[in-house]
Amino acid sequence: MVPEMETVMTLAASVAAQLKDPSLFTERCYVDGAWTGAEGGATFAVDNPATGAIIGHVPDCGAQETDAAIAAAGRAFQSWRKTTAGERAALLERWYALMMEHADDLARIMTLEQGKPLAEAKGEIAYGASFVKWFAEEARRVYGETIPAATADGRIIVQKQPVGVVAAITPWNFPNAMITRKAAPALAAGCTIVIKPAEATPFSALALAVLAERAGIPKGVINILTGRPAEIGGALTKSPTVRKLTFTGSTRVGKILMAQCAETVKKVGLELGGNAPFLIFDDADLDAAVAGVMASKFRNGGQTCVCANRIFVQDGIYDAFADRLAAAVGKLKVGDGLTEGTTIGPMINKAAIDKIQSHVDDATARGASVVSGGKVGEGLFYPPTVLTGTTTDMRIAHEETFGPVAPLFRFTEEAEVIAKANDTPFGLASYLFTRDISRAFRVAEALEFGMVGVNSGSVSTTTAPFGGIKESGLGREGSHHGIEEFLEMKTLHLGGI
Ligand code: NAD
């Protein structure tokens, strides 16, 4: 055996040994119902951001393997589209049950490759699985329409049909849920799918494929490829077989993919970056507002698209709020996500750490004060940080920080803070805390964002539409609207009835 092979086997064995079901950890891609490698056997390494240790290797696929996966999905579509809603629902229910049964292992794989605390990873597995259950149920509720025709013997009927082969490209921050939010409605609608997970978190995706196969989902219906992003993305967007691209990730990459999809006029669903404002008025319940910021800002170490990026606090409570937030932040525990009690894991990579530090340095150079944290720790750990005196000329006001930094902006007037909150090309999540119900409606309706948390730091649940406006994206995931993204309308015009 070559030494390199030996290392690969040892690494994989060490991760698998931590699982109740070691077969959930696989280093192969899943295409056309087979566990495959890249042409020529190329692989790339995946590490644990908490320790830097390599946890395994996955195939480094490119255009050729992608074309094969698209062809498999195209073949499978011909029979999958003809299954009944009840048959698809039963398979999705089975997939859901397997995810819940193996939640501990799926969570451990996620923490090992992504870093988030194990309890959060378990929460994500349940959240991710809930989309599979929801869309299993929604599969049975794809209704058409009848429309009055212009003539007495005419009829107009609208049918819903699956879009076709779907391509999904997903990020590393929610390695499970960002896949299930796409794959479940696609499959429920009768589409087949080719998924490319993020390079940092392929093992969570591949574990889902193991369970999909076990659930009995037919070959070619779900395909998961790891490898070179631009090349795989290029092949997926170029293919006329692929009829829809669903992407979650940065606005920069979303724009590239949207442009590439223009050539074949694909349907496009985009869940992109955010720059969420969090407005706290003088009349807010301060404890609830602190709890809201803690939930919104520090979940997943601040690496979420909906996390509070700009916290606007009204003059009268600014100092009291800063004190209470700093006290709550002081209780967070930074560490390896597998260590009991950890509430903030490592950042995903060095580039993320550099960006966070550059935002903090820019803010302090322009006059902000660090109330807690503010300096990079060991490895990829960044301390939860509170900044006061931040102003809208700072980088942190305009760019997604994607880390555990809470900048507090002071404001006086309602109209002023609405204008500042909307002064961004992004429009994903926003939040406001007030006890005045008129203000709550007035401000919520004036905020140019796809979602508004009113006295709540959470805007994401299976049953409600999730998505952004402006440069935060197109389309919605979750809720009964989520399946519509994977359906086409066909209008039948009947005469002589
Ligand atoms: P990213 O855009 O760098 O990567 C996302 C995915 O795109 C990855 O799988 C990556 O490999 C792939 N990719 C990169 N370049 C590509 C290319 N040229 N062609 C095809 N694919 C390519 O984003 P990220 O750093 O993984 O994720 C963080 C970003 O995702 C943040 O901006 C965050 O706000 C956003 N996000 C949005 C939502 C949402 O629902 N709106 C949810 C989670 C994350």
Coordinates of C-alpha atoms and ligand atoms in Angstrom, one line a residue:
M1 CA 0.0 0.0 0.0
V2 CA 1.3 3.5 -0.8
P3 CA 1.9 5.6 2.3
E4 CA -0.7 8.2 1.1
M5 CA -3.4 5.5 0.9
E6 CA -2.5 4.3 4.4
T7 CA -2.9 7.8 5.8
V8 CA -6.3 8.2 4.1
M9 CA -7.5 4.9 5.5
T10 CA -6.3 5.8 9.0
L11 CA -8.0 9.2 9.0
A12 CA -11.3 7.9 7.8
A13 CA -11.2 5.0 10.3
S14 CA -10.6 7.5 13.1
V15 CA -13.7 9.5 12.2
A16 CA -15.8 6.5 11.6
A17 CA -14.8 5.1 15.0
Q18 CA -16.5 8.0 16.6
L19 CA -19.9 7.1 15.0
K20 CA -22.5 4.7 16.1
D21 CA -23.0 3.9 12.4
P22 CA -19.5 4.2 10.8
S23 CA -20.9 3.7 7.3
L24 CA -22.4 7.3 7.4
F25 CA -18.9 8.6 6.9
T26 CA -18.0 8.1 3.3
E27 CA -15.3 9.5 1.1
R28 CA -17.0 8.8 -2.2
C29 CA -19.4 10.8 -4.3
Y30 CA -22.9 9.5 -5.0
V31 CA -23.8 9.4 -8.7
D32 CA -26.5 7.3 -10.5
G33 CA -26.9 5.2 -7.4
A34 CA -23.2 4.3 -7.2
W35 CA -20.4 5.4 -4.9
T36 CA -17.8 6.9 -7.2
G37 CA -14.5 8.8 -7.2
A38 CA -13.1 11.4 -9.6
E39 CA -11.6 10.6 -12.9
G40 CA -8.0 9.6 -12.3
G41 CA -8.7 9.3 -8.5
A42 CA -7.9 12.9 -7.5
T43 CA -9.1 13.9 -4.0
F44 CA -8.9 16.9 -1.7
A45 CA -8.5 17.0 2.0
V46 CA -11.1 18.3 4.5
D47 CA -10.0 19.5 7.9
N48 CA -11.5 20.1 11.3
P49 CA -11.4 23.9 11.9
A50 CA -11.1 23.3 15.7
T51 CA -7.9 21.4 15.5
G52 CA -6.5 21.8 11.9
A53 CA -6.4 18.0 11.7
I54 CA -7.4 16.4 8.4
I55 CA -10.5 14.3 8.9
G56 CA -10.7 12.8 5.4
H57 CA -10.5 13.2 1.7
V58 CA -13.2 13.5 -1.0
P59 CA -13.2 13.2 -4.8
D60 CA -12.0 16.2 -6.7
C61 CA -14.5 16.1 -9.5
G62 CA -14.8 18.5 -12.4
A63 CA -16.9 19.0 -15.6
Q64 CA -16.7 15.4 -16.8
E65 CA -18.1 13.8 -13.6
T66 CA -20.7 16.6 -13.5
D67 CA -21.9 15.8 -17.0
A68 CA -22.3 12.1 -16.0
A69 CA -24.3 13.2 -12.9
I70 CA -26.6 15.4 -15.0
A71 CA -27.1 12.6 -17.5
A72 CA -28.0 10.2 -14.6
A73 CA -30.5 12.8 -13.2
G74 CA -32.0 13.3 -16.7
R75 CA -32.6 9.5 -17.1
A76 CA -34.0 9.2 -13.6
F77 CA -36.3 12.2 -14.1
Q78 CA -38.2 10.3 -16.8
S79 CA -39.5 7.7 -14.3
W80 CA -39.4 9.8 -11.1
R81 CA -41.8 12.4 -12.6
K82 CA -44.3 9.6 -13.2
T83 CA -44.4 8.4 -9.6
T84 CA -47.4 9.4 -7.6
A85 CA -47.2 12.1 -5.0
G86 CA -48.0 9.4 -2.4
E87 CA -45.0 7.3 -3.5
R88 CA -42.6 10.3 -3.4
A89 CA -44.0 11.3 0.0
A90 CA -43.5 7.8 1.4
L91 CA -39.8 7.8 0.4
L92 CA -39.2 11.3 1.8
E93 CA -40.9 10.2 5.1
R94 CA -38.5 7.3 5.2
W95 CA -35.5 9.6 4.5
Y96 CA -36.7 11.9 7.3
A97 CA -37.1 9.1 9.8
L98 CA -33.5 7.9 9.0
M99 CA -32.1 11.4 9.5
M100 CA -33.8 11.6 12.9
E101 CA -32.7 8.1 13.9
H102 CA -29.1 9.0 13.0
A103 CA -29.2 12.6 14.3
D104 CA -26.3 12.0 16.8
D105 CA -23.9 10.8 14.1
L106 CA -25.0 13.4 11.6
A107 CA -24.4 16.1 14.2
R108 CA -20.9 14.7 15.1
I109 CA -19.9 14.7 11.4
M110 CA -21.1 18.3 11.1
T111 CA -19.2 19.5 14.1
L112 CA -16.0 17.7 13.0
E113 CA -16.0 19.4 9.6
Q114 CA -17.8 22.7 10.3
G115 CA -16.9 23.4 13.9
K116 CA -20.3 24.5 15.4
P117 CA -21.1 23.3 18.9
L118 CA -22.5 19.8 19.0
A119 CA -25.8 20.9 20.5
E120 CA -26.2 23.4 17.6
A121 CA -25.4 20.7 15.1
K122 CA -28.1 18.5 16.6
G123 CA -30.5 21.4 16.3
E124 CA -29.6 21.8 12.7
I125 CA -30.2 18.1 11.9
A126 CA -33.7 18.3 13.4
Y127 CA -34.3 21.6 11.5
G128 CA -32.9 20.2 8.3
A129 CA -34.9 17.0 8.6
S130 CA -38.1 19.0 9.3
F131 CA -38.0 20.3 5.7
V132 CA -38.0 16.7 4.4
K133 CA -41.1 15.9 6.5
W134 CA -42.8 19.1 5.5
F135 CA -42.2 18.7 1.8
A136 CA -43.2 15.0 2.0
E137 CA -46.6 16.3 3.1
E138 CA -46.6 19.2 0.5
A139 CA -46.0 16.7 -2.3
R140 CA -49.7 15.7 -1.8
R141 CA -50.9 19.2 -2.1
V142 CA -49.7 20.3 -5.5
Y143 CA -53.0 21.7 -6.8
G144 CA -53.9 23.1 -10.2
E145 CA -56.6 25.6 -11.2
T146 CA -59.6 25.9 -13.5
I147 CA -60.2 29.3 -15.0
P148 CA -63.4 30.6 -16.7
A149 CA -62.9 30.5 -20.5
A150 CA -64.0 33.1 -23.0
T151 CA -66.5 30.8 -24.8
A152 CA -69.3 28.6 -23.4
D153 CA -67.7 25.4 -24.8
G154 CA -64.2 26.3 -23.7
R155 CA -62.3 25.3 -20.5
I156 CA -59.0 26.4 -19.2
I157 CA -57.1 24.2 -16.8
V158 CA -53.7 24.9 -15.2
Q159 CA -51.6 21.9 -14.3
K160 CA -48.4 21.9 -12.2
Q161 CA -45.5 19.9 -13.5
P162 CA -41.9 19.3 -12.2
V163 CA -39.3 21.7 -13.6
G164 CA -36.9 18.9 -14.5
V165 CA -33.3 18.3 -13.4
V166 CA -32.3 20.7 -10.7
A167 CA -28.7 21.8 -9.8
A168 CA -28.1 22.8 -6.2
I169 CA -24.9 24.5 -4.9
T170 CA -24.7 25.0 -1.1
P171 CA -22.5 26.7 1.5
W172 CA -20.6 25.4 4.5
N173 CA -22.4 27.3 7.3
F174 CA -25.5 25.0 7.4
P175 CA -24.1 21.8 5.8
N176 CA -27.3 19.8 6.3
A177 CA -30.3 22.3 6.2
M178 CA -29.1 24.2 3.1
I179 CA -29.3 20.9 1.3
T180 CA -32.6 19.6 2.6
R181 CA -34.3 23.0 2.0
K182 CA -33.6 22.4 -1.7
A183 CA -33.6 18.6 -2.2
A184 CA -36.8 17.9 -0.3
P185 CA -39.1 20.3 -2.3
A186 CA -37.3 19.3 -5.5
L187 CA -38.0 15.6 -5.0
A188 CA -41.5 16.2 -3.7
A189 CA -42.3 18.1 -6.9
G190 CA -41.0 15.2 -9.0
C191 CA -37.6 16.7 -10.0
T192 CA -34.3 15.0 -9.7
I193 CA -31.2 16.8 -8.4
V194 CA -27.4 17.2 -8.7
I195 CA -26.0 18.7 -5.5
K196 CA -22.5 20.3 -5.1
P197 CA -21.9 20.9 -1.4
A198 CA -19.2 23.4 -0.1
E199 CA -15.6 22.1 -0.1
A200 CA -15.4 22.6 3.7
T201 CA -18.4 20.4 4.5
P202 CA -18.8 17.5 2.0
F203 CA -19.2 14.8 4.6
S204 CA -22.5 16.0 6.0
A205 CA -23.8 16.1 2.4
L206 CA -22.5 12.6 1.6
A207 CA -24.0 11.2 4.8
L208 CA -27.4 12.5 3.6
A209 CA -26.9 10.5 0.4
V210 CA -26.1 7.3 2.4
L211 CA -29.5 7.7 4.1
A212 CA -31.3 8.6 0.8
E213 CA -30.0 5.4 -0.7
R214 CA -31.1 3.5 2.4
A215 CA -34.5 5.1 2.3
G216 CA -34.9 3.5 -1.2
I217 CA -34.9 6.7 -3.2
P218 CA -34.2 5.4 -6.7
K219 CA -30.8 5.8 -8.4
G220 CA -30.1 9.0 -10.2
V221 CA -32.8 10.9 -8.3
I222 CA -30.2 12.4 -5.9
N223 CA -26.6 12.8 -7.0
I224 CA -23.9 14.5 -4.9
L225 CA -20.6 15.6 -6.3
T226 CA -17.6 17.2 -4.5
G227 CA -14.9 19.0 -6.3
R228 CA -13.8 22.1 -8.2
P229 CA -16.6 24.8 -7.7
A230 CA -16.2 26.9 -10.8
E231 CA -15.8 23.8 -13.1
I232 CA -18.8 22.0 -11.6
G233 CA -20.8 25.2 -11.6
G234 CA -19.9 25.8 -15.2
A235 CA -21.0 22.4 -16.3
L236 CA -24.3 22.6 -14.3
T237 CA -25.2 26.0 -15.7
K238 CA -24.2 25.2 -19.2
S239 CA -26.3 22.1 -19.5
P240 CA -29.6 22.4 -21.3
T241 CA -30.8 19.3 -19.3
V242 CA -30.6 21.3 -16.0
R243 CA -33.7 23.4 -15.9
K244 CA -33.3 25.1 -12.5
L245 CA -30.4 26.3 -10.4
T246 CA -30.9 26.7 -6.7
F247 CA -28.0 28.3 -4.9
T248 CA -27.2 29.4 -1.4
G249 CA -24.0 31.3 -0.8
S250 CA -22.4 34.7 -1.4
T251 CA -23.9 37.4 -3.5
R252 CA -20.7 37.5 -5.5
V253 CA -20.9 33.9 -6.6
G254 CA -24.7 34.1 -7.0
K255 CA -24.3 36.9 -9.6
I256 CA -21.8 34.8 -11.5
L257 CA -24.1 31.8 -11.6
M258 CA -27.2 33.9 -12.5
A259 CA -25.3 35.3 -15.5
Q260 CA -24.2 31.8 -16.5
C261 CA -27.8 30.6 -16.3
A262 CA -28.9 33.2 -18.8
E263 CA -27.5 31.3 -21.7
T264 CA -30.1 28.5 -21.3
V265 CA -32.7 30.6 -19.5
K266 CA -32.9 28.4 -16.4
K267 CA -35.1 29.1 -13.5
V268 CA -32.9 30.5 -10.7
G269 CA -33.4 30.5 -7.0
L270 CA -30.8 32.5 -5.0
E271 CA -30.3 32.7 -1.2
L272 CA -27.5 35.2 -0.9
G273 CA -25.7 37.4 1.6
G274 CA -27.3 39.6 4.1
N275 CA -26.5 42.7 6.2
A276 CA -29.2 42.5 8.8
P277 CA -30.2 45.6 10.8
F278 CA -31.4 45.0 14.4
L279 CA -33.3 48.0 15.7
I280 CA -33.9 48.4 19.4
F281 CA -36.1 51.3 20.5
D282 CA -36.1 53.1 23.9
D283 CA -39.4 51.4 24.8
A284 CA -38.2 47.8 24.1
D285 CA -38.1 45.1 26.7
L286 CA -34.3 45.2 27.3
D287 CA -33.9 41.6 28.5
A288 CA -35.8 40.3 25.5
A289 CA -33.8 42.5 23.2
V290 CA -30.5 41.2 24.6
A291 CA -31.8 37.6 24.3
G292 CA -32.8 38.4 20.7
V293 CA -29.3 39.8 19.8
M294 CA -27.6 36.8 21.5
A295 CA -29.7 34.4 19.4
S296 CA -29.4 36.3 16.2
K297 CA -25.8 37.4 16.4
F298 CA -23.9 34.5 18.0
R299 CA -25.6 31.4 16.7
N300 CA -23.1 29.5 14.6
G301 CA -20.4 31.9 15.7
G302 CA -22.1 34.7 13.8
Q303 CA -21.6 32.8 10.5
T304 CA -25.2 33.0 9.4
C305 CA -26.8 35.0 6.6
V306 CA -29.6 36.2 8.8
C307 CA -27.4 37.3 11.8
A308 CA -27.6 40.8 13.1
N309 CA -24.8 42.7 11.4
R310 CA -25.7 46.2 12.4
I311 CA -27.3 46.7 15.8
F312 CA -29.0 50.1 16.1
V313 CA -29.8 51.1 19.7
Q314 CA -31.8 54.3 20.6
D315 CA -30.1 57.0 22.6
G316 CA -32.1 56.6 25.8
I317 CA -31.1 52.9 26.4
Y318 CA -27.8 52.7 24.5
D319 CA -25.5 52.5 27.5
A320 CA -27.7 50.2 29.5
F321 CA -28.1 47.9 26.5
A322 CA -24.4 47.8 25.9
D323 CA -23.7 46.8 29.5
R324 CA -26.3 44.1 29.5
L325 CA -25.1 42.7 26.1
A326 CA -21.5 42.7 27.3
A327 CA -22.5 40.8 30.4
A328 CA -24.4 38.2 28.3
V329 CA -21.5 37.9 25.8
G330 CA -19.1 37.4 28.7
K331 CA -20.9 34.1 29.5
L332 CA -20.2 32.6 26.1
K333 CA -17.6 29.8 25.9
V334 CA -15.3 29.6 22.9
G335 CA -13.8 26.2 22.1
D336 CA -14.0 23.0 20.2
G337 CA -17.6 22.2 19.3
L338 CA -17.2 18.7 20.7
T339 CA -16.3 20.0 24.1
E340 CA -19.3 20.1 26.5
G341 CA -20.4 23.6 27.3
T342 CA -18.9 25.3 24.1
T343 CA -21.2 27.9 22.7
I344 CA -18.9 29.4 20.1
G345 CA -16.9 27.1 17.9
P346 CA -14.0 28.0 15.5
M347 CA -14.5 30.1 12.4
I348 CA -14.4 28.2 9.2
N349 CA -10.9 29.3 7.9
K350 CA -8.1 31.8 8.1
A351 CA -9.7 34.1 5.5
A352 CA -12.8 34.4 7.7
I353 CA -10.7 35.3 10.7
D354 CA -8.8 37.9 8.7
K355 CA -12.0 39.5 7.5
I356 CA -13.5 39.7 11.0
Q357 CA -10.3 41.2 12.4
S358 CA -10.1 43.7 9.5
H359 CA -13.6 44.9 10.3
V360 CA -12.8 45.3 14.0
D361 CA -9.5 47.1 13.2
D362 CA -11.2 49.5 10.7
A363 CA -13.9 50.3 13.2
T364 CA -11.5 51.0 16.1
A365 CA -9.2 53.1 13.8
R366 CA -12.3 55.2 13.0
G367 CA -13.3 55.7 16.7
A368 CA -15.2 52.6 17.9
S369 CA -14.4 51.1 21.3
V370 CA -14.0 47.5 22.1
V371 CA -16.2 46.6 25.1
S372 CA -15.2 42.9 25.0
G373 CA -13.2 40.6 22.8
G374 CA -11.7 42.2 19.7
K375 CA -8.5 40.3 19.3
V376 CA -8.0 37.1 17.4
G377 CA -7.3 34.1 19.6
E378 CA -5.5 30.8 19.0
G379 CA -6.0 28.9 15.7
L380 CA -9.4 29.8 14.2
F381 CA -11.1 30.9 17.3
Y382 CA -12.4 34.5 17.5
P383 CA -13.7 35.9 20.8
P384 CA -17.2 37.2 20.9
T385 CA -16.9 40.9 20.6
V386 CA -19.0 44.0 21.4
L387 CA -18.1 47.3 19.8
T388 CA -19.7 50.6 20.9
G389 CA -19.5 53.9 19.0
T390 CA -19.7 52.3 15.6
T391 CA -20.8 54.6 12.8
T392 CA -22.1 54.1 9.3
D393 CA -18.8 55.2 7.6
M394 CA -17.1 52.0 8.9
R395 CA -16.7 48.9 6.8
I396 CA -18.7 46.9 9.4
A397 CA -21.8 48.9 8.4
H398 CA -21.7 47.9 4.8
E399 CA -20.1 44.4 4.6
E400 CA -21.2 41.1 6.0
T401 CA -18.8 40.4 8.9
F402 CA -19.8 36.7 9.2
G403 CA -18.3 36.4 12.7
P404 CA -19.1 36.9 16.4
V405 CA -18.8 40.7 16.4
A406 CA -21.7 42.9 17.6
P407 CA -21.3 46.6 16.6
L408 CA -23.7 49.0 18.4
F409 CA -24.8 52.1 16.4
R410 CA -26.5 54.9 18.3
F411 CA -29.7 56.5 16.8
T412 CA -32.2 59.1 17.9
E413 CA -35.2 59.2 15.5
E414 CA -37.4 56.5 14.0
A415 CA -37.2 57.9 10.5
E416 CA -33.4 58.2 10.7
V417 CA -32.9 54.6 11.8
I418 CA -35.2 53.3 9.0
A419 CA -33.2 55.2 6.4
K420 CA -29.9 53.8 7.8
A421 CA -31.3 50.2 8.1
N422 CA -32.4 50.3 4.4
D423 CA -29.1 51.9 3.2
T424 CA -27.7 48.6 1.9
P425 CA -27.9 46.6 -1.3
F426 CA -28.9 43.6 0.8
G427 CA -32.4 42.7 1.9
L428 CA -32.6 39.4 3.7
A429 CA -33.4 39.6 7.4
S430 CA -34.1 42.5 9.8
Y431 CA -35.2 42.8 13.4
L432 CA -36.9 45.3 15.6
F433 CA -37.7 45.5 19.3
T434 CA -40.4 47.8 20.6
R435 CA -43.4 47.6 22.9
D436 CA -45.4 50.1 20.8
I437 CA -47.6 48.0 18.4
S438 CA -48.1 50.9 16.0
R439 CA -44.4 51.5 15.7
A440 CA -43.9 47.7 15.3
F441 CA -46.1 47.7 12.2
R442 CA -45.0 51.0 10.9
V443 CA -41.3 50.1 11.1
A444 CA -41.7 46.5 9.9
E445 CA -43.6 47.7 6.8
A446 CA -40.9 50.3 6.0
L447 CA -38.0 47.9 6.3
E448 CA -36.8 46.7 2.8
F449 CA -36.1 43.1 3.8
G450 CA -37.6 39.7 3.0
M451 CA -38.0 38.9 6.7
V452 CA -38.6 41.0 9.8
G453 CA -38.3 39.6 13.3
V454 CA -40.6 41.7 15.6
N455 CA -39.5 41.3 19.2
S456 CA -37.9 38.1 18.0
G457 CA -34.3 37.2 17.1
S458 CA -35.3 34.3 14.9
V459 CA -36.8 34.4 11.4
S460 CA -36.3 30.9 10.2
T461 CA -38.8 28.0 10.4
T462 CA -40.0 25.3 8.1
T463 CA -43.5 26.6 7.8
A464 CA -42.7 30.2 6.8
P465 CA -41.2 31.5 3.5
F466 CA -37.5 32.3 3.9
G467 CA -35.7 34.5 1.4
G468 CA -34.5 37.9 0.5
I469 CA -35.0 40.9 -1.8
K470 CA -32.6 43.2 -3.5
E471 CA -29.1 41.6 -3.8
S472 CA -30.0 39.0 -1.1
G473 CA -31.7 36.8 -3.7
L474 CA -34.6 35.5 -5.6
G475 CA -37.3 33.1 -4.6
R476 CA -38.3 31.6 -1.3
E477 CA -37.5 28.3 0.6
G478 CA -39.7 26.5 3.1
S479 CA -43.5 26.9 3.6
H480 CA -46.0 25.9 1.0
H481 CA -44.4 28.4 -1.4
G482 CA -41.1 26.4 -1.3
I483 CA -42.4 23.7 -3.6
E484 CA -43.6 26.1 -6.2
E485 CA -40.0 27.0 -7.0
F486 CA -39.7 23.5 -8.5
L487 CA -42.9 23.5 -10.5
E488 CA -43.9 24.8 -13.9
M489 CA -47.4 25.9 -14.8
K490 CA -48.9 24.3 -17.9
T491 CA -52.1 25.8 -19.2
L492 CA -54.5 23.6 -21.2
H493 CA -57.0 25.5 -23.4
L494 CA -59.9 23.2 -24.3
G495 CA -62.6 23.9 -26.9
G496 CA -65.7 22.1 -28.0
I497 CA -66.6 20.7 -24.5
Ligands
NAD1 P1 -19.7 31.0 -1.5 O1 -20.5 31.8 -2.4 O2 -18.2 31.2 -1.4 O3 -19.9 29.4 -1.7 C1 -21.1 28.9 -1.8 C2 -21.0 27.7 -2.7 O4 -20.7 28.1 -4.0 C3 -20.0 26.6 -2.3 O5 -20.5 25.3 -2.5 C4 -18.8 27.0 -3.2 O6 -18.0 25.9 -3.5 C5 -19.6 27.4 -4.5 N1 -18.9 28.2 -5.4 C6 -17.9 29.1 -5.2 N2 -17.5 29.6 -6.4 C7 -18.3 29.1 -7.4 C8 -18.3 29.2 -8.8 N3 -17.6 30.1 -9.4 N4 -19.2 28.5 -9.5 C9 -20.0 27.6 -8.8 N5 -20.0 27.4 -7.5 C10 -19.1 28.1 -6.8 O7 -20.3 31.2 0.0 P2 -19.9 30.6 1.4 O8 -18.7 31.3 1.9 O9 -19.8 29.1 1.3 O10 -21.2 30.9 2.3 C11 -21.3 32.1 2.9 C12 -22.3 33.0 2.2 O11 -23.5 32.3 2.0 C13 -22.6 34.3 3.0 O12 -22.6 35.4 2.1 C14 -24.0 34.0 3.5 O13 -24.7 35.2 3.8 C15 -24.6 33.2 2.4 N6 -25.7 32.4 2.9 C16 -27.0 32.8 2.5 C17 -28.1 32.1 3.0 C18 -29.4 32.4 2.6 O14 -30.4 31.6 2.8 N7 -29.7 33.6 2.0 C19 -27.9 30.9 3.8 C20 -26.6 30.6 4.2 C21 -25.5 31.3 3.7

